[in-house]
Amino acid sequence: MGVGDISIRSSERPEAGSVNIQLGEFPTSSENNSVDAHKVANEVVSGFSDALSKQDHSAIAELFFNDNSYWRDHLALTWNLRTVKGNAAIKEYLDSSKVRLEKIEVDKSTNYRAPKFGAIDILGDVQGINFFVTFETSIGRGEGVMNLAEHNGQWKIFTLYTLLQELKGHEEPLGHRRTKGVKHGGDPARKTWKEKRDAEKEEIDPIVLILGAGQGGLTVAARLKMLGIPALMIDQNERVGDNWRKRYRQLVLHDPVWYDHLPYVPFPAHWPVFTPKDKLAEFFEAYVTLLELNVWTSTSLKSTSWDESKKQWTVTVERRMPDGTSQTRTLHPRHIVQATGHSGEKNFPKIKGMETFKGERLCHSSEHPGASPESKGKKAVVVGCCNSGHDIAQDFFEKGYDITIVQRSTTCVVSSEAITDIGNKGLYDQDSPPVDDADLTFWSLPSELLKTQQTKVTKIQADHDKKIHDGLRAAGFQIDSGPMDSGLLIKYFQRGGGYYIDVGASQLIIDGKIKVKQGQEIAQILPNGIEFADGEKIEADEIVFATGYQNMRTQARKIFGDEVADRVSDVWGFNDEGEFRTMWQKSGHPGLWFMGGNLALSRYYSRILALQIKAIEEGIM
Amino acid sequence: MGVGDISIRSSERPEAGSVNIQLGEFPTSSENNSVDAHKVANEVVSGFSDALSKQDHSAIAELFFNDNSYWRDHLALTWNLRTVKGNAAIKEYLDSSKVRLEKIEVDKSTNYRAPKFGAIDILGDVQGINFFVTFETSIGRGEGVMNLAEHNGQWKIFTLYTLLQELKGHEEPLGHRRTKGVKHGGDPARKTWKEKRDAEKEEIDPIVLILGAGQGGLTVAARLKMLGIPALMIDQNERVGDNWRKRYRQLVLHDPVWYDHLPYVPFPAHWPVFTPKDKLAEFFEAYVTLLELNVWTSTSLKSTSWDESKKQWTVTVERRMPDGTSQTRTLHPRHIVQATGHSGEKNFPKIKGMETFKGERLCHSSEHPGASPESKGKKAVVVGCCNSGHDIAQDFFEKGYDITIVQRSTTCVVSSEAITDIGNKGLYDQDSPPVDDADLTFWSLPSELLKTQQTKVTKIQADHDKKIHDGLRAAGFQIDSGPMDSGLLIKYFQRGGGYYIDVGASQLIIDGKIKVKQGQEIAQILPNGIEFADGEKIEADEIVFATGYQNMRTQARKIFGDEVADRVSDVWGFNDEGEFRTMWQKSGHPGLWFMGGNLALSRYYSRILALQIKAIEEGIM
């Protein structure tokens, strides 16, 4: 990601131009644990419904707590991602909406969804009444979450979250809506499934062209498939999954399986907690097969141009065919989804002396093939102290290298156990609710409140990780606890990087098995090593820059040129409402969308992005 | 399948040597619908438990209805598939068991499983109390179903069904037992997932060698994987799924998706009701990937020999490698699972004059590539009137051929709608319980009772299909209603064929668009057609024999030779207890097992087969 304003210290620095949002404030906890949660929920929602039927927006706003209340709305009332705070702003938001909210109901379909007195901060410090809602607007249907807080014996809405899930008349073909798969009876014009599928794969002139077939591309392609929008992914790699396959040898996902499910085809029950990269790559290939997604691999983009009047792109791509020939194809998509990774192009600094390096290898982490086996006595330096940097340093150690990791600023370090057992507990774990329910709960918390909640989580995690943290400090490794002490997740959301989920390298640092060079910029690369600003020189046979990836907007500039990129807004990090900027929503340039994030973000936001495209294509938006 | 005794008319004729089992008798329906089902269930099961703790087998037997009561046991008490009838036989069965049943409990985990007053015949004609049970033996755990019937105000066990599901200490690595996927911490000996997986795929010397990678091979391989038994499938085809891919062009499964789920990786929610063959083939490939099954394609068996003293096979296989070379490998499995299809080798009759045929094609249905497009005026004859015969005839019609279907005996015809909407209703449909629950319910009914129940189902289906049946008869097509009027399913179970699930060809026959030649054997093949026993001659440019497949034992003789095949018992069809013969259980030859059946049978019996192998390998059996 972009470096941001380096005058701000690393822990607080957000993505360039974005907001280091304030900490939200939870109301006081209710002690009225004998309350009839169902009854209160019914009353509040029925008051909501009454006001809706009269289109009395003031009355609806009055149901909210006070100025410290939130309505987070993902596409239900407008085509923007919004978090609106306080009665007045909520009324104004309702007034401005062109979509009519027609119905809202308490969801009692499962115990998890039904009203209960309990945590309204996920964590359990603040008690109130929590439940899911279902709603219907003039154009669609969705679900959401309502949290009620008590004030002087009165129950008010503290947070409401609404997520549009389907457009009326364009529901996904699931369950009762699945296709029949065959037309019974004699049909002289019959085409078999294979004939249709083969034709679709080769002859498609897609409405949506998706650049990249990683988790971002795959999930949005899957969502579009379910909405009946012809879409095609193109990817420079030879096989789907190569974006993971080609990464460093021993990479295993740092998030657990329960957090990582993709839409429609969940990981089966035997799937390991942490997915090795090559296994994930194979899953991706199976995902394409099972969902009949269209992808051209070994394909690169040759040119793009946007026709403002036709609202259409002209795109030329070159496909290397299995027989070695090349095929140039011109497509006319109405939308391009850039899914080249929210971390797109590698961030590979230009440093004086690089060209003089005489060692075995100097490369970016994305090109690192893995440490060579049996390399006792060889020297390696890894620049960068986030996940990749640590994993690669650990790989070097395991192969017998003398290994130094270069840390220029600070790193937010949380152990994998603390993430799995504390951070994801109850939401994304073996006994957690269905992942779609967990997502609704997770995204129901406005980012300000999430940040506050994460400061508490971060403290509990830090207690758990105290020995590691103390050891790291003693070893000269600098750690931080994220922006305003809100930890790893918010650092990821606000900045896109700057953390390490510890899967073992921290102990190697503590034990001196991985040495640390801290706080110094690199002055120059020497033929046999690195010289730092403080004059110290470290020898190296191999140097790996685990310095992350560039902003998607930088990537867009390379792909589409200045004319397009100049119209695009800044990408990633929060706006002042705590909503992500530009990703998964109108980008500033018509027909251009940004898709990306880890598997969980891709799962959630892929639908949001696909619904917007569907709405445009159906003339609803 | 084998032809059986042709002196028995087609509808009643079972697989050679098997039993056309009698119709079971349900008790009278209880009218005590105000009964407290939970209480009664608890009482009966607690009486059962008391007797168990005293090892009082007489007392247990006395809990059963009378001589007309059943205990169907799939591996819980013995390593045989058994249905024991009547108090005396049940006592004897308990006495003979070397495995101690330690615990049996009412399963109240879901509404579907919990005790309720209602149908004990699935259909709803006979009311009693139905519920699931869980049980534990000295070596394993399982689930089952109990049906109670009322007699003079007393509730007795009418049927008990027990299915062994896991061996203690060898539970499947699912959910909480899933693997971690990574070893955190510095590990100089680390092998990545890919390194281990690649080695496994190539270097495996399997405990179990599975011949064939269709649904039979895949499901048993999946079960063995979960039990930690190294297994390898070999298949002559180039790709997994080719057993379906290579079948006739327009083949679509005749059973609906809800009936067809494979273990561990269910079809996703968007999957079509009826799966086209090539789509199923792609699913099979994904299945191999997702479950990490080992399969060598393009591989044929060169030789086998059994070492009786070592209880081990020596098997030589030849693998055609992607680079065109061949590799000969010698393996030493302790078990061979023949999963070449319960319909194995094609059944291709030798008929006088075949070699003189001058038309475009004369082949078995398994080799039929599909009718040629735009063939108006060409003449085709299909011999055989089961699913394949009808589908292929329909294909010829759709391409403009003048087409005749040759029916020598009678066919059991049920429309696809009648199967889906009547036969599978409530058990395998969109709103049905989880497929494992449905399977428990389905297999809980002893075959005699299933047969009785199916006579009722068949009647309802026949009412639904009356117009088609009348039309077919009028068109000279002969239909039957299965053995003792028990319909299609029992005909499949007892004989392995002889039916058509109508997906449109029947109407074409009724309309004269597919002509019928009925009741005559073929006298000879002419250079330009067929001459029948009655002297009639039909011209043909193409002749397809949709005459089915041979018995697996015939196939075993070809593969393993007489010495092995002579020790093997007859395959398929029922024994006198109504249990399938020889399939999925001890075959008569140690270390040789038969696996096969449609997707639903493969799903259910694959675990039964895998558990037996696991028990042998662990020294439990």
PDB file of C-alpha atoms in Angstrom, chain A residues 173-176 178-195 197 201 226 245 249-253 257-258 264-265 267-280 282-283 286 289-292 394 397-399 416-417 430-431 502-505 508, chain B residues 173-176 178-195 197 201 226 245 249-250 252-253 257-258 264-265 267-280 282-283 285-286 289-292 394 397-399 416-417 430-431 502-505 508:
ATOM      1  CA  PRO A 173     -30.939 -19.200  -8.438  1.00  0.00           C
ATOM      2  CA  LEU A 174     -30.352 -21.031  -5.166  1.00  0.00           C
ATOM      3  CA  GLY A 175     -32.343 -23.757  -3.427  1.00  0.00           C
ATOM      4  CA  HIS A 176     -35.924 -23.586  -4.627  1.00  0.00           C
ATOM      5  CA  ARG A 178     -32.125 -23.596  -8.782  1.00  0.00           C
ATOM      6  CA  THR A 179     -32.332 -24.475 -12.475  1.00  0.00           C
ATOM      7  CA  LYS A 180     -33.670 -27.812 -13.633  1.00  0.00           C
ATOM      8  CA  GLY A 181     -30.512 -28.705 -15.596  1.00  0.00           C
ATOM      9  CA  VAL A 182     -32.353 -30.357 -18.445  1.00  0.00           C
ATOM     10  CA  LYS A 183     -35.330 -29.764 -20.674  1.00  0.00           C
ATOM     11  CA  HIS A 184     -37.368 -32.925 -20.675  1.00  0.00           C
ATOM     12  CA  GLY A 185     -39.135 -33.937 -23.874  1.00  0.00           C
ATOM     13  CA  GLY A 186     -38.037 -34.167 -27.492  1.00  0.00           C
ATOM     14  CA  ASP A 187     -36.213 -31.017 -28.579  1.00  0.00           C
ATOM     15  CA  PRO A 188     -34.591 -31.008 -32.027  1.00  0.00           C
ATOM     16  CA  ALA A 189     -32.689 -27.818 -31.151  1.00  0.00           C
ATOM     17  CA  ARG A 190     -31.281 -29.310 -27.955  1.00  0.00           C
ATOM     18  CA  LYS A 191     -27.808 -28.156 -26.965  1.00  0.00           C
ATOM     19  CA  THR A 192     -26.092 -30.101 -24.226  1.00  0.00           C
ATOM     20  CA  TRP A 193     -24.691 -28.492 -21.122  1.00  0.00           C
ATOM     21  CA  LYS A 194     -21.178 -29.036 -22.461  1.00  0.00           C
ATOM     22  CA  GLU A 195     -21.919 -27.458 -25.822  1.00  0.00           C
ATOM     23  CA  ARG A 197     -20.601 -24.200 -21.569  1.00  0.00           C
ATOM     24  CA  LYS A 201     -16.120 -20.015 -22.199  1.00  0.00           C
ATOM     25  CA  MET A 226     -25.678 -15.730  -9.715  1.00  0.00           C
ATOM     26  CA  ARG A 245       1.082 -20.781  -5.979  1.00  0.00           C
ATOM     27  CA  ARG A 249       7.311 -21.661  -0.633  1.00  0.00           C
ATOM     28  CA  GLN A 250       6.013 -22.150   2.889  1.00  0.00           C
ATOM     29  CA  LEU A 251       3.179 -19.599   2.861  1.00  0.00           C
ATOM     30  CA  VAL A 252       0.129 -20.739   4.779  1.00  0.00           C
ATOM     31  CA  LEU A 253      -2.881 -18.457   5.339  1.00  0.00           C
ATOM     32  CA  VAL A 257     -10.694 -21.430   7.743  1.00  0.00           C
ATOM     33  CA  TRP A 258     -13.859 -20.162   9.445  1.00  0.00           C
ATOM     34  CA  TYR A 264     -21.634 -20.500  -2.369  1.00  0.00           C
ATOM     35  CA  VAL A 265     -18.923 -23.159  -1.942  1.00  0.00           C
ATOM     36  CA  PHE A 267     -14.624 -25.142   2.652  1.00  0.00           C
ATOM     37  CA  PRO A 268     -15.620 -28.706   3.588  1.00  0.00           C
ATOM     38  CA  ALA A 269     -15.606 -29.860   7.212  1.00  0.00           C
ATOM     39  CA  HIS A 270     -12.243 -31.588   6.987  1.00  0.00           C
ATOM     40  CA  TRP A 271     -10.449 -28.481   5.688  1.00  0.00           C
ATOM     41  CA  PRO A 272      -7.390 -27.587   7.789  1.00  0.00           C
ATOM     42  CA  VAL A 273      -7.609 -24.587  10.099  1.00  0.00           C
ATOM     43  CA  PHE A 274      -4.858 -22.810   8.161  1.00  0.00           C
ATOM     44  CA  THR A 275      -4.831 -23.323   4.399  1.00  0.00           C
ATOM     45  CA  PRO A 276      -1.459 -23.839   2.691  1.00  0.00           C
ATOM     46  CA  LYS A 277      -1.084 -21.596  -0.370  1.00  0.00           C
ATOM     47  CA  ASP A 278      -0.988 -24.413  -2.935  1.00  0.00           C
ATOM     48  CA  LYS A 279      -4.048 -25.992  -1.406  1.00  0.00           C
ATOM     49  CA  LEU A 280      -5.860 -22.674  -1.622  1.00  0.00           C
ATOM     50  CA  GLU A 282      -6.354 -25.870  -5.918  1.00  0.00           C
ATOM     51  CA  PHE A 283      -9.511 -24.771  -4.152  1.00  0.00           C
ATOM     52  CA  ALA A 286     -12.273 -26.198  -8.099  1.00  0.00           C
ATOM     53  CA  THR A 289     -15.251 -25.463 -12.059  1.00  0.00           C
ATOM     54  CA  LEU A 290     -18.089 -25.796  -9.583  1.00  0.00           C
ATOM     55  CA  LEU A 291     -19.488 -22.327 -10.262  1.00  0.00           C
ATOM     56  CA  GLU A 292     -18.828 -22.377 -14.025  1.00  0.00           C
ATOM     57  CA  GLN A 394      11.695 -18.068   9.061  1.00  0.00           C
ATOM     58  CA  PHE A 397      16.387 -19.807   9.225  1.00  0.00           C
ATOM     59  CA  GLU A 398      14.924 -23.254   8.624  1.00  0.00           C
ATOM     60  CA  LYS A 399      17.320 -23.779   5.720  1.00  0.00           C
ATOM     61  CA  SER A 416      -2.032 -16.564  15.582  1.00  0.00           C
ATOM     62  CA  GLU A 417      -3.507 -18.113  18.736  1.00  0.00           C
ATOM     63  CA  GLN A 430     -15.565 -24.018  14.904  1.00  0.00           C
ATOM     64  CA  ASP A 431     -18.710 -23.383  16.923  1.00  0.00           C
ATOM     65  CA  ASP A 502       2.878 -14.528  14.604  1.00  0.00           C
ATOM     66  CA  VAL A 503       3.174 -18.131  13.507  1.00  0.00           C
ATOM     67  CA  GLY A 504       6.592 -18.732  15.019  1.00  0.00           C
ATOM     68  CA  ALA A 505       9.078 -16.190  13.700  1.00  0.00           C
ATOM     69  CA  LEU A 508      13.106 -17.035  16.497  1.00  0.00           C
TER      70      LEU A 508
ATOM     71  CA  PRO B 173     -10.921 -35.491  11.152  1.00  0.00           C
ATOM     72  CA  LEU B 174     -13.965 -33.268  10.717  1.00  0.00           C
ATOM     73  CA  GLY B 175     -14.991 -30.061  12.474  1.00  0.00           C
ATOM     74  CA  HIS B 176     -13.294 -29.944  15.851  1.00  0.00           C
ATOM     75  CA  ARG B 178      -9.804 -31.092  11.592  1.00  0.00           C
ATOM     76  CA  THR B 179      -6.041 -30.758  11.168  1.00  0.00           C
ATOM     77  CA  LYS B 180      -4.266 -27.481  11.798  1.00  0.00           C
ATOM     78  CA  GLY B 181      -2.679 -27.348   8.329  1.00  0.00           C
ATOM     79  CA  VAL B 182       0.607 -25.879   9.507  1.00  0.00           C
ATOM     80  CA  LYS B 183       3.159 -26.417  12.206  1.00  0.00           C
ATOM     81  CA  HIS B 184       3.878 -23.036  13.724  1.00  0.00           C
ATOM     82  CA  GLY B 185       7.397 -22.286  14.894  1.00  0.00           C
ATOM     83  CA  GLY B 186      10.816 -22.753  13.292  1.00  0.00           C
ATOM     84  CA  ASP B 187      11.194 -26.237  11.854  1.00  0.00           C
ATOM     85  CA  PRO B 188      14.330 -26.999   9.807  1.00  0.00           C
ATOM     86  CA  ALA B 189      12.757 -30.261   8.585  1.00  0.00           C
ATOM     87  CA  ARG B 190       9.610 -28.515   7.361  1.00  0.00           C
ATOM     88  CA  LYS B 191       7.971 -29.978   4.278  1.00  0.00           C
ATOM     89  CA  THR B 192       5.290 -27.884   2.678  1.00  0.00           C
ATOM     90  CA  TRP B 193       1.823 -29.193   1.957  1.00  0.00           C
ATOM     91  CA  LYS B 194       2.668 -29.323  -1.756  1.00  0.00           C
ATOM     92  CA  GLU B 195       5.867 -31.279  -1.230  1.00  0.00           C
ATOM     93  CA  ARG B 197       1.052 -34.006  -1.450  1.00  0.00           C
ATOM     94  CA  LYS B 201       0.427 -38.783  -5.259  1.00  0.00           C
ATOM     95  CA  MET B 226     -10.938 -39.794   6.372  1.00  0.00           C
ATOM     96  CA  ARG B 245     -17.957 -37.863 -20.141  1.00  0.00           C
ATOM     97  CA  ARG B 249     -23.997 -36.965 -25.674  1.00  0.00           C
ATOM     98  CA  GLN B 250     -27.190 -35.767 -24.014  1.00  0.00           C
ATOM     99  CA  VAL B 252     -28.351 -36.081 -17.797  1.00  0.00           C
ATOM    100  CA  LEU B 253     -28.748 -37.821 -14.429  1.00  0.00           C
ATOM    101  CA  VAL B 257     -29.513 -33.505  -6.912  1.00  0.00           C
ATOM    102  CA  TRP B 258     -30.882 -34.064  -3.403  1.00  0.00           C
ATOM    103  CA  TYR B 264     -18.083 -34.535   2.622  1.00  0.00           C
ATOM    104  CA  VAL B 265     -18.557 -32.220  -0.382  1.00  0.00           C
ATOM    105  CA  PHE B 267     -23.440 -30.156  -4.294  1.00  0.00           C
ATOM    106  CA  PRO B 268     -23.732 -26.384  -3.763  1.00  0.00           C
ATOM    107  CA  ALA B 269     -27.127 -24.688  -3.466  1.00  0.00           C
ATOM    108  CA  HIS B 270     -27.174 -23.482  -7.079  1.00  0.00           C
ATOM    109  CA  TRP B 271     -26.597 -26.971  -8.510  1.00  0.00           C
ATOM    110  CA  PRO B 272     -29.236 -27.921 -11.097  1.00  0.00           C
ATOM    111  CA  VAL B 273     -31.882 -30.465 -10.131  1.00  0.00           C
ATOM    112  CA  PHE B 274     -30.626 -32.880 -12.801  1.00  0.00           C
ATOM    113  CA  THR B 275     -26.873 -32.958 -13.387  1.00  0.00           C
ATOM    114  CA  PRO B 276     -25.652 -33.164 -16.995  1.00  0.00           C
ATOM    115  CA  LYS B 277     -23.008 -35.885 -17.427  1.00  0.00           C
ATOM    116  CA  ASP B 278     -20.126 -33.548 -18.270  1.00  0.00           C
ATOM    117  CA  LYS B 279     -20.950 -31.347 -15.316  1.00  0.00           C
ATOM    118  CA  LEU B 280     -20.905 -34.389 -13.062  1.00  0.00           C
ATOM    119  CA  GLU B 282     -16.201 -31.859 -13.618  1.00  0.00           C
ATOM    120  CA  PHE B 283     -17.590 -32.247 -10.129  1.00  0.00           C
ATOM    121  CA  GLU B 285     -12.464 -33.811 -10.710  1.00  0.00           C
ATOM    122  CA  ALA B 286     -13.115 -31.098  -8.153  1.00  0.00           C
ATOM    123  CA  THR B 289      -8.899 -32.026  -5.646  1.00  0.00           C
ATOM    124  CA  LEU B 290     -10.852 -30.935  -2.588  1.00  0.00           C
ATOM    125  CA  LEU B 291     -10.439 -34.238  -0.777  1.00  0.00           C
ATOM    126  CA  GLU B 292      -6.855 -34.861  -1.920  1.00  0.00           C
ATOM    127  CA  GLN B 394     -34.641 -39.537 -28.178  1.00  0.00           C
ATOM    128  CA  PHE B 397     -35.276 -38.426 -33.030  1.00  0.00           C
ATOM    129  CA  GLU B 398     -34.020 -34.966 -32.197  1.00  0.00           C
ATOM    130  CA  LYS B 399     -31.472 -35.195 -34.999  1.00  0.00           C
ATOM    131  CA  SER B 416     -39.169 -38.187 -13.656  1.00  0.00           C
ATOM    132  CA  GLU B 417     -41.822 -35.983 -12.026  1.00  0.00           C
ATOM    133  CA  GLN B 430     -35.451 -29.236  -1.622  1.00  0.00           C
ATOM    134  CA  ASP B 431     -37.039 -29.107   1.817  1.00  0.00           C
ATOM    135  CA  ASP B 502     -39.227 -40.982 -18.295  1.00  0.00           C
ATOM    136  CA  VAL B 503     -37.721 -37.654 -19.277  1.00  0.00           C
ATOM    137  CA  GLY B 504     -39.630 -37.280 -22.505  1.00  0.00           C
ATOM    138  CA  ALA B 505     -39.058 -40.302 -24.728  1.00  0.00           C
ATOM    139  CA  LEU B 508     -42.283 -39.583 -28.439  1.00  0.00           C
TER     140      LEU B 508
END
